[in-house]
Short mmCIF file of C-alpha atoms in Angstrom, two decimals:
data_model
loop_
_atom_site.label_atom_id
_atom_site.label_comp_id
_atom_site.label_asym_id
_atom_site.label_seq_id
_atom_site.Cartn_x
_atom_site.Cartn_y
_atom_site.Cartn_z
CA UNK A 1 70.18 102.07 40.18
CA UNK A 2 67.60 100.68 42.81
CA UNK A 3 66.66 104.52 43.72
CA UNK A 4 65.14 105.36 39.89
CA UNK A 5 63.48 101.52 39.93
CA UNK A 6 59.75 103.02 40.65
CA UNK A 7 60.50 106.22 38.22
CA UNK A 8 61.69 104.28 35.33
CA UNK A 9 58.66 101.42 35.44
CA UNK A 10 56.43 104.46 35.24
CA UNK A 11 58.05 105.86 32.79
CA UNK A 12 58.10 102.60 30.70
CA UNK A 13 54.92 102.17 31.45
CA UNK A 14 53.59 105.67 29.76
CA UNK A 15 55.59 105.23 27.26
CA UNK A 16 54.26 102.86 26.45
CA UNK A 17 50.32 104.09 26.92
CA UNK A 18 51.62 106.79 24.60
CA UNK A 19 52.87 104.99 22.01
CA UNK A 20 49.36 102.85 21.77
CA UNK A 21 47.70 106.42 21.93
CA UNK A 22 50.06 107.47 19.33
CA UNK A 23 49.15 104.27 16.60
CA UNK A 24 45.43 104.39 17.88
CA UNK A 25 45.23 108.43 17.01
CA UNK A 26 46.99 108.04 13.70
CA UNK A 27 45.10 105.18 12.19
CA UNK A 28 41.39 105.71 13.98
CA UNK A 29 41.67 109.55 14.41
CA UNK A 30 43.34 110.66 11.58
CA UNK A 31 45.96 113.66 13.30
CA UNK A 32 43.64 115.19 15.34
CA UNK A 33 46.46 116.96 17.35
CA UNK A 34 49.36 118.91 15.33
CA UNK A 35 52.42 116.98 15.81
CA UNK A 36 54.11 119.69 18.23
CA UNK A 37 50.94 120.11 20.54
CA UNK A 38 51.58 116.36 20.48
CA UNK A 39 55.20 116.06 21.80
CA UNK A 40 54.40 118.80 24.13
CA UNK A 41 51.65 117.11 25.89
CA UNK A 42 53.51 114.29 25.84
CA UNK A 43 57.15 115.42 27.44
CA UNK A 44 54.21 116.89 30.21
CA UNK A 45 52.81 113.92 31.08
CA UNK A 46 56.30 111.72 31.03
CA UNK A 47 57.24 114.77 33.36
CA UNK A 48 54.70 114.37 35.91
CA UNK A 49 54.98 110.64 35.60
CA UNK A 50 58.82 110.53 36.26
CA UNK A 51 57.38 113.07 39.28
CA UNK A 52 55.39 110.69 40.52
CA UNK A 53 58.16 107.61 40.24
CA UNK A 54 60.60 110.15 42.30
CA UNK A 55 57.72 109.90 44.87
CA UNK A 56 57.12 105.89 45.11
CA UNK A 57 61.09 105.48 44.80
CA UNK A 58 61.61 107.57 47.84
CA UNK A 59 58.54 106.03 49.71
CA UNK A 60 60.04 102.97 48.62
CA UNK A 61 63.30 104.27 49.97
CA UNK A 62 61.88 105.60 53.22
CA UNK A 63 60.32 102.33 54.23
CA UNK A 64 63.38 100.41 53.97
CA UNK A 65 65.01 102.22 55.78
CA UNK A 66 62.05 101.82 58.29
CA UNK A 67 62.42 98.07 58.11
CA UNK A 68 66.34 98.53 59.15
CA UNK A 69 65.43 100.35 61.46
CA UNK A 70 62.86 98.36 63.12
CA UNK A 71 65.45 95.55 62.43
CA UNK A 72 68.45 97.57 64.03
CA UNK A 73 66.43 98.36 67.19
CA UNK A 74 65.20 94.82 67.61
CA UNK A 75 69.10 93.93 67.69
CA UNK A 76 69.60 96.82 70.25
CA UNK A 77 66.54 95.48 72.46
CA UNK A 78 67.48 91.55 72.37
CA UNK A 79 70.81 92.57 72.65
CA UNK A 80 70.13 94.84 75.57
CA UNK A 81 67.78 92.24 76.93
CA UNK A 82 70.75 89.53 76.95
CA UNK A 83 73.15 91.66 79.07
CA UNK A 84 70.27 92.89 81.50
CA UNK A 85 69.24 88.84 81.75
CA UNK A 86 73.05 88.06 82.43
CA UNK A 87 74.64 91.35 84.57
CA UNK A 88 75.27 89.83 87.91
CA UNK A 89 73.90 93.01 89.29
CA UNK A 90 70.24 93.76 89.80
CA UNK A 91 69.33 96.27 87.39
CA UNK A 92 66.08 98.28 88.53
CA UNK A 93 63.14 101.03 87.68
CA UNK A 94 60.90 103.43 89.69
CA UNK A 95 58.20 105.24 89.30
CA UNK A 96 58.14 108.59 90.76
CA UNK A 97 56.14 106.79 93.81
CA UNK A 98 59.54 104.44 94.59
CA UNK A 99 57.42 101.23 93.01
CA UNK A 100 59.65 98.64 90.56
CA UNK A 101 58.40 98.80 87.10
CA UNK A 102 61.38 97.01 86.03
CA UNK A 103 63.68 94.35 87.47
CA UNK A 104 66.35 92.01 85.39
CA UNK A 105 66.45 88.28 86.54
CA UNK A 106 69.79 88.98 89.30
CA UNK A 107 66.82 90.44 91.49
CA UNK A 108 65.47 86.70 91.92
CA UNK A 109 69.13 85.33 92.17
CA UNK A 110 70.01 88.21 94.83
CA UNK A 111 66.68 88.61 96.95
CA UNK A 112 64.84 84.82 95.73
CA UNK A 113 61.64 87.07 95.22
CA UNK A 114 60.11 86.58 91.66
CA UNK A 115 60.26 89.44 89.61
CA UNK A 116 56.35 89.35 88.71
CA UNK A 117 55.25 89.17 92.24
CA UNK A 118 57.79 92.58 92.60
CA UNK A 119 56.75 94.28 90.57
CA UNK A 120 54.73 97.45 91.22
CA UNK A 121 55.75 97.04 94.34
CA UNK A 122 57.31 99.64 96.44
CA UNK A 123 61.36 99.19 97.07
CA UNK A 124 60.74 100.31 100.69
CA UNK A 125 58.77 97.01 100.91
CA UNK A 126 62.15 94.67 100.79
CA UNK A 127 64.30 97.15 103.27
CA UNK A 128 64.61 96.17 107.50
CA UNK A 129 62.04 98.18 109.13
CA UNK A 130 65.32 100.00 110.82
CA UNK A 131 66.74 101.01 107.92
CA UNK A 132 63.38 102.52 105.86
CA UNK A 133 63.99 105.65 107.68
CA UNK A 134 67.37 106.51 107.23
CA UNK A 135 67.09 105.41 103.36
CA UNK A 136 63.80 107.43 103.20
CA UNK A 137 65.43 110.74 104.95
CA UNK A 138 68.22 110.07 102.30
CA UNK A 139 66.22 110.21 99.24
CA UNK A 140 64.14 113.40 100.09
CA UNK A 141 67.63 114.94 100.62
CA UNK A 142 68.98 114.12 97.42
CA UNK A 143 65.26 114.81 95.79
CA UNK A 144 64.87 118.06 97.32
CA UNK A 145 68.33 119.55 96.28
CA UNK A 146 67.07 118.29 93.04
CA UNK A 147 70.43 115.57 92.28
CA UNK A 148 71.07 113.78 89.07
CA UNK A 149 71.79 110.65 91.09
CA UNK A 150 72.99 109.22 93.96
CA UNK A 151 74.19 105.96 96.14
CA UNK A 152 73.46 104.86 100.00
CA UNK A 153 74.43 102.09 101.64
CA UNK A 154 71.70 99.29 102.92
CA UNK A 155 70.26 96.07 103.54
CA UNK A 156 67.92 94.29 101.59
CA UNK A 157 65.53 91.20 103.13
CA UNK A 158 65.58 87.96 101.54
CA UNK A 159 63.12 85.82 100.52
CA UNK A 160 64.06 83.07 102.71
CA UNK A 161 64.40 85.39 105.90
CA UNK A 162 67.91 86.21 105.74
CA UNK A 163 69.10 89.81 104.55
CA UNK A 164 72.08 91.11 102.64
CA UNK A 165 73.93 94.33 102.30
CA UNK A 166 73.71 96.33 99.16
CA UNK A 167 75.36 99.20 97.55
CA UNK A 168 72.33 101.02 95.58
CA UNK A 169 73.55 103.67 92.92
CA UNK A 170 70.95 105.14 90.79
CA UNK A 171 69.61 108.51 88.43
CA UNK A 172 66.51 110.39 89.26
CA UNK A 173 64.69 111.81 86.79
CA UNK A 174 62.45 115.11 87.06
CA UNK A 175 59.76 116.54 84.77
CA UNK A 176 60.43 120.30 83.88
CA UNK A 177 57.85 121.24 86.91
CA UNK A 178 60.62 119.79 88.87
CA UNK A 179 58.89 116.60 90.12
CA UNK A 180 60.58 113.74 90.11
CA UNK A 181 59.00 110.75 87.68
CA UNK A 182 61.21 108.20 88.47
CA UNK A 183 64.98 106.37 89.06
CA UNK A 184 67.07 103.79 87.29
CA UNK A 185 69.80 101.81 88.86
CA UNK A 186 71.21 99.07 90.05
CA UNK A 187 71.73 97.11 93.72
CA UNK A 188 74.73 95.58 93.78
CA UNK A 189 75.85 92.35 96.89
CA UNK A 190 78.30 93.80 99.04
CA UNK A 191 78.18 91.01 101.61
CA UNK A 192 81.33 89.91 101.21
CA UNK A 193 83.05 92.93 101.62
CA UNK A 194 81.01 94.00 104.57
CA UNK A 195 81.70 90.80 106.34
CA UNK A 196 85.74 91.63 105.30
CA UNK A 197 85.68 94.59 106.90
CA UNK A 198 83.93 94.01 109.89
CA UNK A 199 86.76 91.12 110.10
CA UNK A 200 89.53 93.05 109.34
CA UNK A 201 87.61 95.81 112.40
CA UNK A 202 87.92 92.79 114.90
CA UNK A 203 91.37 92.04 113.87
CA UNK A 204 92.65 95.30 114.52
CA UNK A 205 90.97 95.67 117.47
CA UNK A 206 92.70 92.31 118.81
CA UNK A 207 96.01 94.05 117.41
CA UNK A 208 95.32 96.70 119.22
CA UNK A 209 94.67 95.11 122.11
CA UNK A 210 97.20 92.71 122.19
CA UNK A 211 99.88 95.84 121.81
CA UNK A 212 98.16 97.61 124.84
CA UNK A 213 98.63 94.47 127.04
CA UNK A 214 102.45 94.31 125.73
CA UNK A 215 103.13 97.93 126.46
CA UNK A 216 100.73 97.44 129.97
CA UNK A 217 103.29 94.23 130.29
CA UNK A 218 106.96 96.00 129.30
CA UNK A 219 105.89 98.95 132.02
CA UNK A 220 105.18 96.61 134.59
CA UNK A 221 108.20 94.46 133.69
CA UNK A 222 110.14 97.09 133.43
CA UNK A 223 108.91 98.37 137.03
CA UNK A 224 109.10 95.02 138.96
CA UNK A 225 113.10 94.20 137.23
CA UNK A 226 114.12 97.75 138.34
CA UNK A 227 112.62 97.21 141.93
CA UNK A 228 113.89 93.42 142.41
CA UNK A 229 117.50 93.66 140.86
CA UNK A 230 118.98 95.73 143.35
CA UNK A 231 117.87 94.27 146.80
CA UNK A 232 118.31 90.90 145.25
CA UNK A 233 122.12 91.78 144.79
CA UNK A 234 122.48 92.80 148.20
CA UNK A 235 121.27 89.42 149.56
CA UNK A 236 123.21 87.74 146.83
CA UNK A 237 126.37 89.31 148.04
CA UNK A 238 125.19 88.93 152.01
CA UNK A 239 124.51 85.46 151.18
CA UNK A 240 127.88 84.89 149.89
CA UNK A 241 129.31 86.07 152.87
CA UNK A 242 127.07 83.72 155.28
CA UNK A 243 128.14 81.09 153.00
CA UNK A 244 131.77 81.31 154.18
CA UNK A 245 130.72 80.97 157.60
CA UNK A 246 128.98 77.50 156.93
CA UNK A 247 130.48 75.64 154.71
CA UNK A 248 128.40 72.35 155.85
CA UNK A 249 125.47 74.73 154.03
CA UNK A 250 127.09 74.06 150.74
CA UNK A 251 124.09 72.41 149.34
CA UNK A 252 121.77 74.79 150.70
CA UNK A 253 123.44 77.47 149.40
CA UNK A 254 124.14 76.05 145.87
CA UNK A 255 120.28 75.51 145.42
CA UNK A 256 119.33 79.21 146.53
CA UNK A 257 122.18 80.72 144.10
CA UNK A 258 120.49 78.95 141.49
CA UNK A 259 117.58 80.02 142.41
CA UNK A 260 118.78 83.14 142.63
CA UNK A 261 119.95 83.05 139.35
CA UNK A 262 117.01 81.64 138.37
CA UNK A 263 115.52 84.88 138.88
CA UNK A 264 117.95 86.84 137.40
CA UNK A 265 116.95 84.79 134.19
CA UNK A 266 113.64 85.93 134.43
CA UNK A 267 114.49 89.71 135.27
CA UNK A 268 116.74 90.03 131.93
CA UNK A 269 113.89 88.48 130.10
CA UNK A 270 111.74 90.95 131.55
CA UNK A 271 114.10 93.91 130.76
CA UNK A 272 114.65 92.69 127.35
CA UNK A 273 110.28 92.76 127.03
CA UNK A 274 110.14 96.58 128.45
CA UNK A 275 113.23 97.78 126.52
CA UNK A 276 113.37 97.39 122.44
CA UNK A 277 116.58 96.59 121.13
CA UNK A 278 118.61 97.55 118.96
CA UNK A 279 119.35 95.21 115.40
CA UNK A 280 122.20 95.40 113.62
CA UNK A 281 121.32 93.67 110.31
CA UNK A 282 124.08 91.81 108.25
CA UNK A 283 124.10 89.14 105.66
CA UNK A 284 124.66 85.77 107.35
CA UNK A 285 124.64 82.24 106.57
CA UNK A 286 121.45 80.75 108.64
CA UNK A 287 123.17 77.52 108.13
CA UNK A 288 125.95 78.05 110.19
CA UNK A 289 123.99 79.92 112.64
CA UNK A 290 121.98 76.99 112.93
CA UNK A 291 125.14 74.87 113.42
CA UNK A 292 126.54 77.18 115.88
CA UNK A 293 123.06 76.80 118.09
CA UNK A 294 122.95 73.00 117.57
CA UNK A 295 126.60 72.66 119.31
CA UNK A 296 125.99 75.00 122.14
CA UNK A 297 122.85 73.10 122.95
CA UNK A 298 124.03 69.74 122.26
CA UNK A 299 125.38 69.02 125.42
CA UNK A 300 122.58 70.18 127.19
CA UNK A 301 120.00 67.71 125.34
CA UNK A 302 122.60 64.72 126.05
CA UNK A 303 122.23 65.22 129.58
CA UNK A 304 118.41 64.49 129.08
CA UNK A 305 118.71 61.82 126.69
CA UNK A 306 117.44 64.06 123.82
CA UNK A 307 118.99 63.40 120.41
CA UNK A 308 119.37 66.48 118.51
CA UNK A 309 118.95 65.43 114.13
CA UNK A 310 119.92 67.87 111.97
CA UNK A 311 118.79 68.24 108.44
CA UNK A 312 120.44 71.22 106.79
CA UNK A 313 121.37 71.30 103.31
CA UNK A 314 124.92 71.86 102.72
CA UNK A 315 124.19 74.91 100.35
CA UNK A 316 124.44 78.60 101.59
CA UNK A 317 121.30 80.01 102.88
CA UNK A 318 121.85 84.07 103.16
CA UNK A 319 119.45 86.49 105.10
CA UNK A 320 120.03 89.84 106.29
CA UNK A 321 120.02 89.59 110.06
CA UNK A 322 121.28 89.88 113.59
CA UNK A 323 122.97 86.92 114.27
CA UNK A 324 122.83 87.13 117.85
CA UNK A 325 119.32 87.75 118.17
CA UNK A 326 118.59 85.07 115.79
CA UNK A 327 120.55 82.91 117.80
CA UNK A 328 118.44 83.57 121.20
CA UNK A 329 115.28 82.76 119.57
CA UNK A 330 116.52 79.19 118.43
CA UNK A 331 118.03 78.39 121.39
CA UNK A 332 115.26 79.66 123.25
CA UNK A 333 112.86 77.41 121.12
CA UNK A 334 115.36 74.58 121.27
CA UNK A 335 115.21 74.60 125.15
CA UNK A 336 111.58 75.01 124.87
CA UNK A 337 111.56 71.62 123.02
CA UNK A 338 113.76 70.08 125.42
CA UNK A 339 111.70 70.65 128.41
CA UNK A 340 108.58 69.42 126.70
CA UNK A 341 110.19 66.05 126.45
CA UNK A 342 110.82 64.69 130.22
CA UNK A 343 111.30 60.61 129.04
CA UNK A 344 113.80 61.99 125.96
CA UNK A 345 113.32 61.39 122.29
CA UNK A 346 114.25 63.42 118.99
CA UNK A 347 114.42 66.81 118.31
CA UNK A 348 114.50 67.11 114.46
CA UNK A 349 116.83 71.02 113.38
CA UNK A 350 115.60 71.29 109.68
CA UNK A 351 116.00 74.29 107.02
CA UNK A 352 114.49 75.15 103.22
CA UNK A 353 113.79 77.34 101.20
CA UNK A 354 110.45 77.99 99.37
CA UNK A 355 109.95 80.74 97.20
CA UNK A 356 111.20 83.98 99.02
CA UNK A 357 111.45 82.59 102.05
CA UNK A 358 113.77 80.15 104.30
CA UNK A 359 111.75 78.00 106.67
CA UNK A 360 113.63 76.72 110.18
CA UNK A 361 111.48 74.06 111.93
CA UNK A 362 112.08 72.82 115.55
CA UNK A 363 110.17 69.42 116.04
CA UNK A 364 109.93 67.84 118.98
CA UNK A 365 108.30 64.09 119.90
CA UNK A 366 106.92 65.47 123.28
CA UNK A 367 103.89 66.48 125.41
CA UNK A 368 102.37 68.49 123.01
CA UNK A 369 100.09 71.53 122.94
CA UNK A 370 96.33 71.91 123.39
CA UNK A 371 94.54 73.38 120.46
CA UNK A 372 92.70 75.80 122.90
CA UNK A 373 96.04 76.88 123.95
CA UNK A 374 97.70 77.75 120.39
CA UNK A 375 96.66 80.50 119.58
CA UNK A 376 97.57 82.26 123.56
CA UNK A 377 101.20 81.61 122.75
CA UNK A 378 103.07 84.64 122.51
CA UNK A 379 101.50 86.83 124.84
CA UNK A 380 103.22 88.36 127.93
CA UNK A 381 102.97 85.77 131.13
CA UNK A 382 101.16 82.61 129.08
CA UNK A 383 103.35 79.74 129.25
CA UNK A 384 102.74 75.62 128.94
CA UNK A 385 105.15 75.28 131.92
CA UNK A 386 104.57 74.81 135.51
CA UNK A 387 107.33 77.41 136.51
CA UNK A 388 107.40 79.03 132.99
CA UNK A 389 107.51 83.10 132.79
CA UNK A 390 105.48 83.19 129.54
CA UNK A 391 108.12 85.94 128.50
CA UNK A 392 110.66 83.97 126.06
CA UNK A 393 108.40 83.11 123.26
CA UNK A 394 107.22 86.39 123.48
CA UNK A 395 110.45 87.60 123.12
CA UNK A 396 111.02 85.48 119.78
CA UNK A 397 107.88 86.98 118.41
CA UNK A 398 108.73 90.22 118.58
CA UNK A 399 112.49 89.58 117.26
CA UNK A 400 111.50 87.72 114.24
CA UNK A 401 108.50 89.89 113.29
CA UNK A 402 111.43 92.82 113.44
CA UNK A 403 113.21 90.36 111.07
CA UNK A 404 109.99 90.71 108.84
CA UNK A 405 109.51 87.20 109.43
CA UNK A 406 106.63 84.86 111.04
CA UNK A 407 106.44 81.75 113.65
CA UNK A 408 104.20 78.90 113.00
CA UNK A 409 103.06 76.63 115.48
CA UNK A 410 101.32 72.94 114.87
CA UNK A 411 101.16 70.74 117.30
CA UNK A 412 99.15 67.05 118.97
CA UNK A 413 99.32 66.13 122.28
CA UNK A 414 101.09 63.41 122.91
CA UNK A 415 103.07 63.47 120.03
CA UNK A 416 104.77 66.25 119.63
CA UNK A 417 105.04 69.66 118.63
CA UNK A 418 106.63 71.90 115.64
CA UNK A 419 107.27 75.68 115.41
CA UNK A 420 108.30 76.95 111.95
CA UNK A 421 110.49 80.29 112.06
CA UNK A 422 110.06 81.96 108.48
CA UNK A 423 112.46 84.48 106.94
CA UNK A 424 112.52 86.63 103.50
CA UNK A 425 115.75 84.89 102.38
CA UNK A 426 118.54 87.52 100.88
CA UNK A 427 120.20 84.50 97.87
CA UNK A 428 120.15 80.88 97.90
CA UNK A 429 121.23 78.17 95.42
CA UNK A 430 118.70 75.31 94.78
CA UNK A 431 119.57 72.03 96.17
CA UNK A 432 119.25 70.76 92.74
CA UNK A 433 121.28 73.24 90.66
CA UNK A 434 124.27 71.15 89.62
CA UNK A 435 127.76 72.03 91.38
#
């Protein structure tokens, strides 16, 4: 009904006219029209005037729908204007010349220029003078192959001095004579990720390196076990013979056997290094490997007033492993312990399980380990002992990481030190799950 509103007030409204007309001819002007002449004039002019309604009802029409539209695209812009004013990323435009004739508030969060003192300016302003070449050279390559858009790789100067790295993607836009009239786009912090690669660059190269100097190390040790074993059993057996001829040697001789086999220690350790081995993985109980290990080495930490504690749980802890490799790297660790406590003490065998994973610690009450000296632990040679090869914890590195397991190592001098063997666990029952 709203659309005829205009049409039928001027309608009413002529009607009207006419019908004062009508009384005002009749009385005053006594019929000075026939009757017919009459109507027909006046369906004409209630014609044109319902004409003329149609026209203010659609300009009526036509500018309310210009007011919803004005209303609509204020929405759109304050709408627009609140993401733009909120988008973490800067949002940016050119002119054909590179200068900003737009920039949304991240610029001053990103950069900590103001956006009214950037504006107008030229983008190759805010670049490292060593980069405004290679992002210039870019742009002319993407302008003269005429691209819809593009993205490069740079670093922006701060305000305060510092500078950032950004990942720039942006449109270009070209008048039909084929000059371009401007970009849109945004510049977005890729600091963090840079730095994140470059770390994850410098730990690979330290991987890398450290796996050269194990190789380097498994060749030589391969070389110098190979070259040592076999004269050393010749004087081992010549020895033996010499010590039948003087038996008031006996002490001498019992110290340069062990010595001897001393060596031969180290020369197994050194083979084991050069030559992988191989693992036969079953399920096993670490529980009872770990009570297996604690009365094989019990005797030994006795004799050096050590007291070995053990606090297992009594519940089943499976993982799929070789049990006798597992078993060299906690004796080996277990011995390590022992020898780091000269006046005796504790050594604390514990086990649990968190989340996916069984955790064996070894703690010791003894010398300790330097902080500077952490994180060298491991690698081929390095040891904490006077007469150590450096060639048994590496060793227990490389068995547990084929166990797809990890060693932790924390440690203060002078009170004592703990390494943490950890181990995807196959099943366990919780401690606290009822019988």
């Amino acid at each position: 009904m709203n659309k005829y509103t205009g049409r039928i007030m001027i309608v009413s409204l002529a009607v009207f006219i006419l019908f004062i007309w009508n009384i005002y001819d009749y009385y005053f002007v006594s019929h000075s029209i026939h009757w017919m002449l009459r109507s027909i004039l006046y369906i004409i002019i209630l014609a044109v005037v319902w004409k003329f309604g149609a026209y203010f009802d659609r300009s009526k029409l036509l500018i309310k729908q210009l007011s919803e539209s004005q209303r609509r695209y204020k929405n759109l812009l304050d709408e627009t204007k609140m993401v733009l004013d909120n988008i973490q990323e800067v949002v940016f435009q050119t002119d054909g010349e590179g200068n900003f004739i737009y920039l949304n508030p991240a610029w001053t969060a990103v950069t900590g220029y103001k956006r009214a003192e950037s504006l107008y300016s030229s983008f190759y302003h805010y670049l490292p003078f060593e980069e405004k070449s290679k992002v210039k050279t870019t742009l002319m390559d993407y302008t003269y192959s005429k691209s819809q858009e593009g993205r490069l790789e740079t670093t922006y100067r701060k305000k305060s001095g510092g500078e950032f790295f950004a990942d720039v993607h942006f449109k270009m836009y070209y008048d039909q004579d084929g000059y371009l009239i401007g970009t849109v786009g945004t510049i977005h912090d890729i600091t963090e990720r840079k730095l994140a690669e470059q770390e994850w660059r410098e730990l690979n190269e330290h991987l890398a390196l450290k796996s050269q100097k194990l190789s380097i190390a498994g060749q030589l040790a391969a070389g110098i076990a190979h070259e040592v074993r076999n004269p050393l059993t010749s004087i081992n057996g010549f020895l033996q013979l010499i010590k039948n001829e003087f038996p008031e040697k006996d002490t001498y001789f019992n110290i340069i056997f062990e010595e001897i086999k001393r060596i031969e220690l180290v020369l197994s350790e050194m083979l084991v290094l050069s030559k992988p081995q191989a693992i036969h993985f079953k399920e096993k109980n670490v529980i009872t490997i770990l009570d297996q290990v604690a009365a094989l080495i019990e005797s030994n930490a006795t004799l050096n007033n050590i007291q070995l504690v053990k606090e297992l749980p009594e519940d089943e802890i499976l993982v799929d492993c070789d049990e006798n490799q597992l078993k060299q790297v906690f004796i080996n660790l277990i011995k390590n312990a022992i020898e780091a406590m000269p006046n005796g003490g504790n050594i604390t065998l514990s086990c649990c399980v968190k989340g996916s994973s069984v955790i064996v610690s070894i703690t010791d009450e003894g010398i300790g380990i330097p902080k500077e000296k952490i994180s060298k632990l491991g690698e081929p040679f390095f040891s904490t002992k006077d007469k150590g090869t450096g060639l048994g914890l590496t060793v227990c590195l490389r068995i547990i990481k084929d166990h797809y397991g990890h060693i932790n190592v924390t440690s203060h001098t002078d009170e004592g030190t703990t390494f943490e063997v950890v181990l995807p666990v196959m099943n366990h029952r919780s401690l606290l799950e009822p019988v």
